[in-house]
Short mmCIF file of C-alpha atoms and ligand atoms in Angstrom, two decimals:
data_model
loop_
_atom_site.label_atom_id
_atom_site.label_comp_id
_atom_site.label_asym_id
_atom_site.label_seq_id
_atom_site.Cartn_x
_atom_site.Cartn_y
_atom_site.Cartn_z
CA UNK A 1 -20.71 -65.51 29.29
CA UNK A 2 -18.84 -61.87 29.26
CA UNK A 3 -15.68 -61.92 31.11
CA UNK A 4 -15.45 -58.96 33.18
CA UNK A 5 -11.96 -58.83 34.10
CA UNK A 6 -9.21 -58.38 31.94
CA UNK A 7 -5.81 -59.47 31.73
CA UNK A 8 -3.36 -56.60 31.25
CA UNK A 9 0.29 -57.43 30.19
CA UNK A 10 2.87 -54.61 31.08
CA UNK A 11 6.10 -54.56 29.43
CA UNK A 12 8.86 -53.27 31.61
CA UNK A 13 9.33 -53.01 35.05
CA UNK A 14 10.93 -49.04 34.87
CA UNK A 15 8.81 -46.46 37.99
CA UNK A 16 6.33 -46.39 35.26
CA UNK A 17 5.46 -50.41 34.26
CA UNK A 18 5.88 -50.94 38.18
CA UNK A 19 3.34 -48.60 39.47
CA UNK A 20 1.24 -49.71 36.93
CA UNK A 21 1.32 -52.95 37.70
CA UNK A 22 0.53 -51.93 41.34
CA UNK A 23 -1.70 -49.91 41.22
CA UNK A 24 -4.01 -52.48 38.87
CA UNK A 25 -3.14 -54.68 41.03
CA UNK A 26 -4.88 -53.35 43.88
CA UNK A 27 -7.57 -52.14 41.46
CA UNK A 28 -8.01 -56.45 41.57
CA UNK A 29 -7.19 -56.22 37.32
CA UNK A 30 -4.92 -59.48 36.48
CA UNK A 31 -2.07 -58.37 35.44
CA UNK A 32 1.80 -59.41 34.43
CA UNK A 33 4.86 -57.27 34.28
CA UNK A 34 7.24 -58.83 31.76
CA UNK A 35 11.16 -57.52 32.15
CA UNK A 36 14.14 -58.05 29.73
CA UNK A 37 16.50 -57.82 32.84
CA UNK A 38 17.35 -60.94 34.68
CA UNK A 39 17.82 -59.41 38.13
CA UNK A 40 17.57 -56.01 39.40
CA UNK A 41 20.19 -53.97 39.77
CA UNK A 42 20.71 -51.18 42.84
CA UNK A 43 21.46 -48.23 40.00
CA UNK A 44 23.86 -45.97 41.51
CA UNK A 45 21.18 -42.75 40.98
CA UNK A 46 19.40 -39.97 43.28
CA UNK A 47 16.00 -39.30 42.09
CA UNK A 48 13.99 -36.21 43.34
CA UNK A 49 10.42 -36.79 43.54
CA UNK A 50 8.27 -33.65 43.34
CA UNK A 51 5.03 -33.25 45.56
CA UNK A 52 2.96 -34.76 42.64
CA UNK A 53 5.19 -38.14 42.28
CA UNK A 54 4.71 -38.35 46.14
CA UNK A 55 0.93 -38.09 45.55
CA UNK A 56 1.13 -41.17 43.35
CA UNK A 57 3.39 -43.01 46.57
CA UNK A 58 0.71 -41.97 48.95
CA UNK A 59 -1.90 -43.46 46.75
CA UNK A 60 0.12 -46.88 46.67
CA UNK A 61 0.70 -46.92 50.59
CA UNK A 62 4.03 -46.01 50.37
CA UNK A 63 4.54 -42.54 51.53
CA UNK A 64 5.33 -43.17 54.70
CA UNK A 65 7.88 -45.79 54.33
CA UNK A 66 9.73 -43.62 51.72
CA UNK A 67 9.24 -40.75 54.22
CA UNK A 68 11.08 -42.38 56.76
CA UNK A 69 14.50 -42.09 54.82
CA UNK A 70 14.14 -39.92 51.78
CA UNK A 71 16.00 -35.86 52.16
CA UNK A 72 13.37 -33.40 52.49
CA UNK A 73 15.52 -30.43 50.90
CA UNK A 74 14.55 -27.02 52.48
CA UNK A 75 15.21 -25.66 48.98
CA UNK A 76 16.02 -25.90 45.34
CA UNK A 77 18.33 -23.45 45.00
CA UNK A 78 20.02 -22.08 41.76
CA UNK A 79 23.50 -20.54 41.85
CA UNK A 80 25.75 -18.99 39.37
CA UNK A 81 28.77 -21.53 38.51
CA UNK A 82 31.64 -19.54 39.25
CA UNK A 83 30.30 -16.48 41.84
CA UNK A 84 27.96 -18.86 43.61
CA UNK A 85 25.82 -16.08 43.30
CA UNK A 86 21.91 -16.54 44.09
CA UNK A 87 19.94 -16.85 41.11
CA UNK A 88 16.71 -17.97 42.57
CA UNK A 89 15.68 -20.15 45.26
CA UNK A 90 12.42 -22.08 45.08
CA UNK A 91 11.17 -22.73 48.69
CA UNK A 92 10.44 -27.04 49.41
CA UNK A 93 10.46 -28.32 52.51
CA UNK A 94 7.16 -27.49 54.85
CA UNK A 95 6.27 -24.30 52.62
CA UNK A 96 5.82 -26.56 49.50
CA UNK A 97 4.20 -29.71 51.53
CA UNK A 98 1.72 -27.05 52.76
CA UNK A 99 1.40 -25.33 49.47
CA UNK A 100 1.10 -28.59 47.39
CA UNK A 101 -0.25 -31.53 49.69
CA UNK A 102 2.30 -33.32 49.80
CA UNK A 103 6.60 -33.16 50.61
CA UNK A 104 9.07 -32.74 47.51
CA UNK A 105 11.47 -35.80 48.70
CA UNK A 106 15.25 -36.61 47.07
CA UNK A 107 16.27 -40.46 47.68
CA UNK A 108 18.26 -43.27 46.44
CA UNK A 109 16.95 -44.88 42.92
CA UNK A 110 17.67 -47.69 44.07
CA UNK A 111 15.59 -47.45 47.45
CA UNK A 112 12.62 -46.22 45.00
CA UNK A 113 13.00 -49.16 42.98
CA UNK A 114 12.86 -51.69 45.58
CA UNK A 115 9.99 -50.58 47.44
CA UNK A 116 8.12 -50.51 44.10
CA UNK A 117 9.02 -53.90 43.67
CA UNK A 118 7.46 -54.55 47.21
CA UNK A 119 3.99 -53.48 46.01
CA UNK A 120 3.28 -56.34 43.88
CA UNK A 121 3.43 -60.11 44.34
CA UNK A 122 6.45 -61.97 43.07
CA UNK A 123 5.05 -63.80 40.67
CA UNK A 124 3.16 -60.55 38.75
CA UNK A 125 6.94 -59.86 37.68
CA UNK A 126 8.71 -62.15 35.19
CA UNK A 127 12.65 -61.64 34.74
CA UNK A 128 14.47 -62.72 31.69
CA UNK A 129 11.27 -62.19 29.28
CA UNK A 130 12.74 -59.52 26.42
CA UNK A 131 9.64 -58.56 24.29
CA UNK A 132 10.63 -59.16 20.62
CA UNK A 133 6.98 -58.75 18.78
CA UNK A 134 3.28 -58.42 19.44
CA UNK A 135 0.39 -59.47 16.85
CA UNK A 136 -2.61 -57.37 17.99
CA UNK A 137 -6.34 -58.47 16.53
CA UNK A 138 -9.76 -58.14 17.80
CA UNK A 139 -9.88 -60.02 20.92
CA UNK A 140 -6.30 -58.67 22.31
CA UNK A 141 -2.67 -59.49 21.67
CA UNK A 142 -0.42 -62.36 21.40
CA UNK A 143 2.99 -61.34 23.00
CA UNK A 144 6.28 -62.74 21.45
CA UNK A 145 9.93 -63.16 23.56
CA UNK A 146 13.31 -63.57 22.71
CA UNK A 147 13.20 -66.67 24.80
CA UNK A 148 10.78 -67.85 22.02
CA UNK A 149 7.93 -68.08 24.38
CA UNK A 150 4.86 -66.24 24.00
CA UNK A 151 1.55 -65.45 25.98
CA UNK A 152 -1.68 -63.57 25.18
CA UNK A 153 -2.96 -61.04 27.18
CA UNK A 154 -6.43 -58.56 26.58
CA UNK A 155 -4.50 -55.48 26.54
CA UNK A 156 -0.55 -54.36 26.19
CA UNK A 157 1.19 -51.45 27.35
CA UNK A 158 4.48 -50.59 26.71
CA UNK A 159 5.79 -49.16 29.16
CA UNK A 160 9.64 -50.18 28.14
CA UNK A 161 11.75 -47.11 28.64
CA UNK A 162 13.33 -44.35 25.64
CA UNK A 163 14.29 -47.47 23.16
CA UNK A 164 10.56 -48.87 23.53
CA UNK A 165 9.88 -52.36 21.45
CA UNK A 166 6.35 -51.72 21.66
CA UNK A 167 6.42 -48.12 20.31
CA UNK A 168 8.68 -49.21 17.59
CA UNK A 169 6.18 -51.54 16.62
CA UNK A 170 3.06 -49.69 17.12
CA UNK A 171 4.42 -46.24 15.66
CA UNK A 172 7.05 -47.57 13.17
CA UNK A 173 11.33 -46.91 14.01
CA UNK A 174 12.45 -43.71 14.56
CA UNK A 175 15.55 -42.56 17.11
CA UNK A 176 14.71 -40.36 19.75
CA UNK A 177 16.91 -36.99 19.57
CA UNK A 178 20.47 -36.75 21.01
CA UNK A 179 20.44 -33.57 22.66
CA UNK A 180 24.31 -33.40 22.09
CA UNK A 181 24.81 -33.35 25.92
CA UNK A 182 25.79 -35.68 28.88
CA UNK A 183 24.82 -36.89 32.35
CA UNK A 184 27.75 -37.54 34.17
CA UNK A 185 26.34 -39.03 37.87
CA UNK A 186 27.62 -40.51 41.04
CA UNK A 187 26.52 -41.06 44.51
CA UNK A 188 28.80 -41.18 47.40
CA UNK A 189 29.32 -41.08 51.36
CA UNK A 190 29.63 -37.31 52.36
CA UNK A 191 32.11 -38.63 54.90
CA UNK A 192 34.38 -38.28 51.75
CA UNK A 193 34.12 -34.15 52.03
CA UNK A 194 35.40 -34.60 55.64
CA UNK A 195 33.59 -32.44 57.04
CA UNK A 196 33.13 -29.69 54.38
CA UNK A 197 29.89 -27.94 54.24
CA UNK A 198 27.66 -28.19 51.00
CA UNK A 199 24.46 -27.28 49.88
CA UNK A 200 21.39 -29.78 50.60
CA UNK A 201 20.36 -29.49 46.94
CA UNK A 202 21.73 -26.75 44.20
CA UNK A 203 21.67 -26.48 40.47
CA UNK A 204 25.08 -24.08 39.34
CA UNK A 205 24.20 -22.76 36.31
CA UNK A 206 27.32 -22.28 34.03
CA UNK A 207 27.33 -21.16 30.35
CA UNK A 208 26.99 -24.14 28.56
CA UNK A 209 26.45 -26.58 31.32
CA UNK A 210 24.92 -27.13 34.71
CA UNK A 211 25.45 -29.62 37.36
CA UNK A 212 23.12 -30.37 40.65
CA UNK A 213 24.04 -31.93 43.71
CA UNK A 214 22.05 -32.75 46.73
CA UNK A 215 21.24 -35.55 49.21
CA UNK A 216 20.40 -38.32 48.95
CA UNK A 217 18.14 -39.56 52.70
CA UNK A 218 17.50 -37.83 55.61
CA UNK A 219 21.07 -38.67 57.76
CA UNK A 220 22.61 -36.72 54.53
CA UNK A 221 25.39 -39.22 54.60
CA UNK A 222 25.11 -39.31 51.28
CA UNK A 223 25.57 -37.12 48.28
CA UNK A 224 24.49 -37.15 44.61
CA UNK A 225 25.55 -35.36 41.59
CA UNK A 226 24.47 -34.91 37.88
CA UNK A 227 25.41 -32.52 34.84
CA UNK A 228 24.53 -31.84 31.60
CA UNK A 229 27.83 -30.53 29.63
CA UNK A 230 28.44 -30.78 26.22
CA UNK A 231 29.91 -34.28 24.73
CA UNK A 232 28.31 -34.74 21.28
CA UNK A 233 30.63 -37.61 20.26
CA UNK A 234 28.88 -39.77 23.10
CA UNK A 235 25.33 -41.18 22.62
CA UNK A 236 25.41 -44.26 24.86
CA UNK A 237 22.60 -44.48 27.41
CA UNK A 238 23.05 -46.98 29.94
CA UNK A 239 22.71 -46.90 33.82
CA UNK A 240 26.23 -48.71 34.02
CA UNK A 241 28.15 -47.18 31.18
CA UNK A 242 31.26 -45.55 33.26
CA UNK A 243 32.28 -42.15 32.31
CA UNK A 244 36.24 -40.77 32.81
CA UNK A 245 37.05 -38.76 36.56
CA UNK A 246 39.08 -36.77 34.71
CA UNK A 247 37.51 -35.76 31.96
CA UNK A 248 34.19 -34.73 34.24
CA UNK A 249 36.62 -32.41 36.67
CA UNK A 250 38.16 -30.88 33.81
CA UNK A 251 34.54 -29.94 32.63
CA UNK A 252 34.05 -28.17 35.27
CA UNK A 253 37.64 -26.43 36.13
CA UNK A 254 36.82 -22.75 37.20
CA UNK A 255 33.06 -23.43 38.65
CA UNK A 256 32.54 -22.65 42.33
CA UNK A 257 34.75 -24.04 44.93
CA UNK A 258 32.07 -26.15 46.69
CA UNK A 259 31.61 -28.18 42.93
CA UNK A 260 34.97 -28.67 42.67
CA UNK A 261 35.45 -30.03 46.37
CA UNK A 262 32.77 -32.42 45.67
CA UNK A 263 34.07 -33.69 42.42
CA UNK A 264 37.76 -33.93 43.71
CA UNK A 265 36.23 -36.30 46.49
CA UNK A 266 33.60 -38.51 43.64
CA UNK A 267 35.91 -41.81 43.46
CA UNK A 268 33.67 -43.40 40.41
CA UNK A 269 31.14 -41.62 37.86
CA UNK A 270 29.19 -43.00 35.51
CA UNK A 271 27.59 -41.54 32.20
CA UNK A 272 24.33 -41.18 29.94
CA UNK A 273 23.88 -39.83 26.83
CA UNK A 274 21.01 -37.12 27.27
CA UNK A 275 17.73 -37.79 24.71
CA UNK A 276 14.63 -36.60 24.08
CA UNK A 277 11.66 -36.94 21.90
CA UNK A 278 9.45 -34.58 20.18
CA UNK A 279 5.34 -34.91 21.74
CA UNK A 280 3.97 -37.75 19.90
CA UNK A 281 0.53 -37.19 18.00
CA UNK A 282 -0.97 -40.93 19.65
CA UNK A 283 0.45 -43.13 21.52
CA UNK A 284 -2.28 -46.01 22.04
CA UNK A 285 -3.67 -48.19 19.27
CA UNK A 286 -6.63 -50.76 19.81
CA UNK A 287 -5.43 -52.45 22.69
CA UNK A 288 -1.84 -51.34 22.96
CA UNK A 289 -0.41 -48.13 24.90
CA UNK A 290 2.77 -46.56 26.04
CA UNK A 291 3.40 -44.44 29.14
CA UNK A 292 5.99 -42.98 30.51
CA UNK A 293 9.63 -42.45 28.40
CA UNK A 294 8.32 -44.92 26.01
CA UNK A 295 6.04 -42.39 24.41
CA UNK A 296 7.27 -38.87 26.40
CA UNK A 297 11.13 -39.08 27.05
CA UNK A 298 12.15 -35.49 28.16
CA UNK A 299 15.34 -34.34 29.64
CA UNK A 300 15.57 -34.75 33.16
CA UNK A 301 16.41 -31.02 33.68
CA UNK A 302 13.00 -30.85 35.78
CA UNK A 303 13.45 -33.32 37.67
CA UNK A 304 10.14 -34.88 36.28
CA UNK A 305 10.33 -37.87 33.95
CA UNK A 306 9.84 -40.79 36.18
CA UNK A 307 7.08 -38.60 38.08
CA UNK A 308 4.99 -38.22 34.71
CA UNK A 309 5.55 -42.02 34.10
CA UNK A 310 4.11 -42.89 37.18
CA UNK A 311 1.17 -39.99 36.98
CA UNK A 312 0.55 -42.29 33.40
CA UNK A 313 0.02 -45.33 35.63
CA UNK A 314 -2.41 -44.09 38.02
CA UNK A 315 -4.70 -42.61 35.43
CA UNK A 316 -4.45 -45.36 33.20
CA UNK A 317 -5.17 -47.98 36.18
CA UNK A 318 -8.11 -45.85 36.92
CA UNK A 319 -9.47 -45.42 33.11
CA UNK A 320 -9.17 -49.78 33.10
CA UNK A 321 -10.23 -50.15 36.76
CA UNK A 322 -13.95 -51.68 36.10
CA UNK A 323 -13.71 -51.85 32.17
CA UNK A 324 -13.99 -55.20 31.07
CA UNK A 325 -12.34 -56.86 27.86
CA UNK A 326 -14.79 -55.09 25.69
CA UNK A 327 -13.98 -51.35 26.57
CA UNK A 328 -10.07 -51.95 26.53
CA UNK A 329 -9.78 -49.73 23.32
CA UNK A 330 -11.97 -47.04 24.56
CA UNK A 331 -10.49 -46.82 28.16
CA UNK A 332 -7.04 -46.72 26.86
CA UNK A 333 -7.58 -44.19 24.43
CA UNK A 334 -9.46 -41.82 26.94
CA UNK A 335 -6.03 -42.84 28.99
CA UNK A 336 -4.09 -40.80 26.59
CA UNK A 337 -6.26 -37.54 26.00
CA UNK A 338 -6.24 -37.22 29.87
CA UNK A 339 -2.42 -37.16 29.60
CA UNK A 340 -1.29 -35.69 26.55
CA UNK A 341 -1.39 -32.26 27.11
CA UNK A 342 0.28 -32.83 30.56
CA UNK A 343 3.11 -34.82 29.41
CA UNK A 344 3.64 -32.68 26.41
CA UNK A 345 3.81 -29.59 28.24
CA UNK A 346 6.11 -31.18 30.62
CA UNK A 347 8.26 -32.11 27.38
CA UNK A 348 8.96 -29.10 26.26
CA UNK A 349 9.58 -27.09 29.54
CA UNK A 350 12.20 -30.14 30.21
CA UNK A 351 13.57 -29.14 27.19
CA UNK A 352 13.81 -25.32 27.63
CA UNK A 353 15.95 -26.16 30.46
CA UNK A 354 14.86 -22.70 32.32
CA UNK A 355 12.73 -24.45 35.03
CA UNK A 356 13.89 -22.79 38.62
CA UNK A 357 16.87 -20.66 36.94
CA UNK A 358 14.79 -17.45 37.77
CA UNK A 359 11.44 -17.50 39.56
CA UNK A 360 9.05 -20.27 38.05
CA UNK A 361 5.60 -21.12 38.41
CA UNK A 362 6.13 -24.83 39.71
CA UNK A 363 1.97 -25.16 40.40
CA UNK A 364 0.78 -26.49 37.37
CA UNK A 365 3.79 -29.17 38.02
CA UNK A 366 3.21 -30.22 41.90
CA UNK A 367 -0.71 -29.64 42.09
CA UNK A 368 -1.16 -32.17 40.05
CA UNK A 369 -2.55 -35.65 41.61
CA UNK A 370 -3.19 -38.22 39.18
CA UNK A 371 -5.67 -40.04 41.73
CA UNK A 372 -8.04 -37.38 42.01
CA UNK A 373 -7.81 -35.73 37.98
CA UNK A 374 -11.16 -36.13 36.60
CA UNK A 375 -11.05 -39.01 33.78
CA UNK A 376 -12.37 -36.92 31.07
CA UNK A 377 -11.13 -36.58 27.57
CA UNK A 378 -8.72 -33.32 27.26
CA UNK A 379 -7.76 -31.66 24.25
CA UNK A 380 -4.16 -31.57 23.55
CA UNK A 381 -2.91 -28.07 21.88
CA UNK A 382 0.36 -29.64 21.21
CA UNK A 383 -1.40 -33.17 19.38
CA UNK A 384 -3.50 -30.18 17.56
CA UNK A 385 -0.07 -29.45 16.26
CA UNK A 386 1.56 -32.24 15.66
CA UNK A 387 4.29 -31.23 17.93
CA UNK A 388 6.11 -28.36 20.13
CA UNK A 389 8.60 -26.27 18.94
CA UNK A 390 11.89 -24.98 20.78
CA UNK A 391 15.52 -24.51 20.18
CA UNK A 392 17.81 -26.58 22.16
CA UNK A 393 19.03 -25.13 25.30
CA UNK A 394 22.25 -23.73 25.95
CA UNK A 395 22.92 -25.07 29.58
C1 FAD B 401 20.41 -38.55 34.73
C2 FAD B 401 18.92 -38.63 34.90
C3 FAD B 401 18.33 -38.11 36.05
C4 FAD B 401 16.93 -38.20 36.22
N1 FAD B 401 16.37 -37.67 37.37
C5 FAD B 401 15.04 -37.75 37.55
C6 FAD B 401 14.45 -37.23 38.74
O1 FAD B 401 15.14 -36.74 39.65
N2 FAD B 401 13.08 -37.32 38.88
C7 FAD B 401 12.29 -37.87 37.90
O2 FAD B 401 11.06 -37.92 38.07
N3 FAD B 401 12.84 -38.37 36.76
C8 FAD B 401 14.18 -38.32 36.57
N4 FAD B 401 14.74 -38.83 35.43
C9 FAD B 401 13.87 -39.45 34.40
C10 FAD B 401 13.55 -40.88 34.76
O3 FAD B 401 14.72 -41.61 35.04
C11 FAD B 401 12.80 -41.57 33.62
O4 FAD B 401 11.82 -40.70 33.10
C12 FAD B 401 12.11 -42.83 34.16
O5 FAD B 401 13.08 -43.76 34.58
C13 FAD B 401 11.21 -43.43 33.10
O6 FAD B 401 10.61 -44.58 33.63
P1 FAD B 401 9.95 -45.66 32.66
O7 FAD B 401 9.36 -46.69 33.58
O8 FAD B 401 9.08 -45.00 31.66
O9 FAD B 401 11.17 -46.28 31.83
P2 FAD B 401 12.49 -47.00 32.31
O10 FAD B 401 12.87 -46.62 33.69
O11 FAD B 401 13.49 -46.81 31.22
O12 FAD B 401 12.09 -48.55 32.36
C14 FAD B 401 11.92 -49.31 31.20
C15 FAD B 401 12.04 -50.79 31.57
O13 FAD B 401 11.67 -51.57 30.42
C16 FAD B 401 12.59 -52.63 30.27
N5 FAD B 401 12.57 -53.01 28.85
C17 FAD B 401 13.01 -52.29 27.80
N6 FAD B 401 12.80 -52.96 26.65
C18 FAD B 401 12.22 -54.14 26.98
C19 FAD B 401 11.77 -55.27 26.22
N7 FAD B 401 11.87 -55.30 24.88
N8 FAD B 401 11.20 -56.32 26.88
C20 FAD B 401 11.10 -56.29 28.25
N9 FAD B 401 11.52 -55.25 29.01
C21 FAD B 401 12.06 -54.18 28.39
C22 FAD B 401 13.92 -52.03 30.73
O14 FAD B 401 14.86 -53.04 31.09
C23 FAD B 401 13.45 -51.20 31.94
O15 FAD B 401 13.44 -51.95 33.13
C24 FAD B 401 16.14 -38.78 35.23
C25 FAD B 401 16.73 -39.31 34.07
C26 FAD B 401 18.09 -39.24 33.91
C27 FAD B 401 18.72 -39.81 32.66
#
């Protein structure tokens, strides 16, 4: 007898592997999310999530909920670092919702995370299983953990972050690029500015460097910021690596008042070594894919990484919804021509680091809804060849 429905084992429980895993889920596709972490941890992170991330939310049910607390910023406005002069300013709030379909919403990682988590049950989601191997053959793929354990499943996807296992296995090693730079981050009460007036959400553009701030819910009792500034000697990425006070206020000595009020009142900052990767040719073999940074890691200077990971998971739950073991190969490899050009293009504007500096044509970005894309194969100009080209930003 032909089994119709196949089991699907994610690896890593990132945005990406988690609205996978929902969004099978409620396509009624047995699947299991298997994370190296033994807990989760509330990572001290705003996250902006353009019209087209909200899309995917809306899909899952969770729109409203996220609604309810997440900063709906008026505008994403760019400034010069020192005169605070107006370089451009890129109208959100209603004007996009109306535009787009859907609100361009700023939040707490954290709060993401968790009601990703909620979408699932429990026991989809196993902690404490590091991926160490895979054996692929003809009927699926045997999975192998560090805990020695191992499980089969009828398809794999790797959806395990910038440092993926399952790329590294599929593809062969290679590092992704250190773009030289670093995030510096931290979230904090805005009852720490005592009262001083900032910005709801503004990218200064210096020479060499940028950093963004903005809120992080709706009671704006919160604020976030992040930079990119040069720090080639440092190439640790890690949500808890702590970064030096100092150090991050001298970086930005002689930038506008307002950044330098809301640095002198951050108490704790952490850091990240910014990396990136070059458009892959493929990223799905047989029965094993990637999505999101484990095949298209990009800067996060649009604001668009863990959107594109989750756009991966709705169109790949949709190319597998139906598809029984048989058509794995097939469904995951029309998966990746439906994305490729997408993700690619999404690469390299990350990259350019020019995206709302002067005016910018965001539709092509927050149009987009993976739901409704039609699932048919796309050629890729940048898999045509082999990869994009660009020199590395200056900011
Ligand atoms: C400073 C900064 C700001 C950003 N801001 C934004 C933003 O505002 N908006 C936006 O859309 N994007 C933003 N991004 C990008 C976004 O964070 C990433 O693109 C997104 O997190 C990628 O999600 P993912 O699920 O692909 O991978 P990840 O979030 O990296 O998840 C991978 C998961 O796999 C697990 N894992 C890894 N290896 C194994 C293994 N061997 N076995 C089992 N589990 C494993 C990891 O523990 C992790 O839980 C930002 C990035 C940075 C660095």
């Amino acid at each position: 007898m032909t089994r119709t429905n196949p089991s699907i084992a994610i690896v890593g429980a990132g945005m990406g592997g988690l609205v996978a895993a929902a969004a099978l889920h409620r396509a009624g596709i047995n699947v299991t999310v298997y994370e190296q972490a033994a807990r989760f941890a509330r990572v001290g992170s705003g996250i902006q999530m353009g019209p087209n991330a909200v899309k995917v939310l809306r899909g899952l049910g969770l729109e409203q909920h996220i609604r309810s607390f997440a900063f709906q910023p008026p505008s994403w406005r760019s400034r010069v670092w020192d005169t605070g002069e107006e370089k451009f300013n890129f109208l959100l709030g209603e004007t996009a919702e109306a535009k787009y379909g859907a609100p361009y919403l700023q939040l707490h990682r954290g709060d993401l995370h968790e009601a990703l988590v909620s979408l699932v049950p429990p026991q989809v989601i196993q902690l404490n299983r590091r991926l160490t191997g895979f054996d692929p053959d003809a009927d699926g793929v045997t999975l192998h953990f560090e805990d020695g354990g191992q499980t089969r499943a009828d398809a794999l996807i790797g959806a395990d972050g910038t440092h993926s296992r399952v790329r590294e296995l599929l593809l062969g090693p290679d590092r992704p690029q250190l773009s030289g730079r670093v995030a510096y981050r931290a979230v904090y009460p805005s009852a720490r500015l005592n009262g001083y007036p900032i910005d709801d959400h503004t990218k200064w553009w210096g020479v060499d460097r940028h950093i963004v701030i903005y809120f992080t819910n709706n009671r704006q009792d919160e604020v976030y910021l992040v930079t990119s500034v040069p720090e080639p000697e440092w190439v640790m990425e890690s949500w808890s690596a702590k970064g030096d006070l100092g150090e991050l206020r001298r970086a930005y000595e002689g930038f506008h008042e307002q950044v330098q009020r809301i640095l002198a009142a951050c108490s704790d900052v952490h850091k990240w070594a910014i990396v990136e990767r070059q458009p892959l040719d493929r990223w799905t073999h047989g029965r094993v894919t990637l999505l999101g940074d484990a095949c298209h890691p990009m800067t996060p200077y649009m604001a668009q990484g863990a959107a594109m990971a989750m756009e991966d998971a709705v169109v790949l739950a949709r190319c597998l919804d139906g598809a029984g073991p048989e058509a794995l190969s097939e469904r995951l490899a029309l998966y990746e021509s439906v994305r490729h050009e997408r993700t690619s293009s999404a690469q390299l504007t990350s990259h350019e680091n020019k995206w709302m500096g002067s005016s910018t044509d965001a539709d092509w970005v927050y149009s987009y809804d993976a739901w409704q894309v039609p699932l048919e194969p796309q050629p890729s100009a940048a898999r045509a060849s082999g990869r994009h080209e660009g020199s590395y930003p200056l900011v």
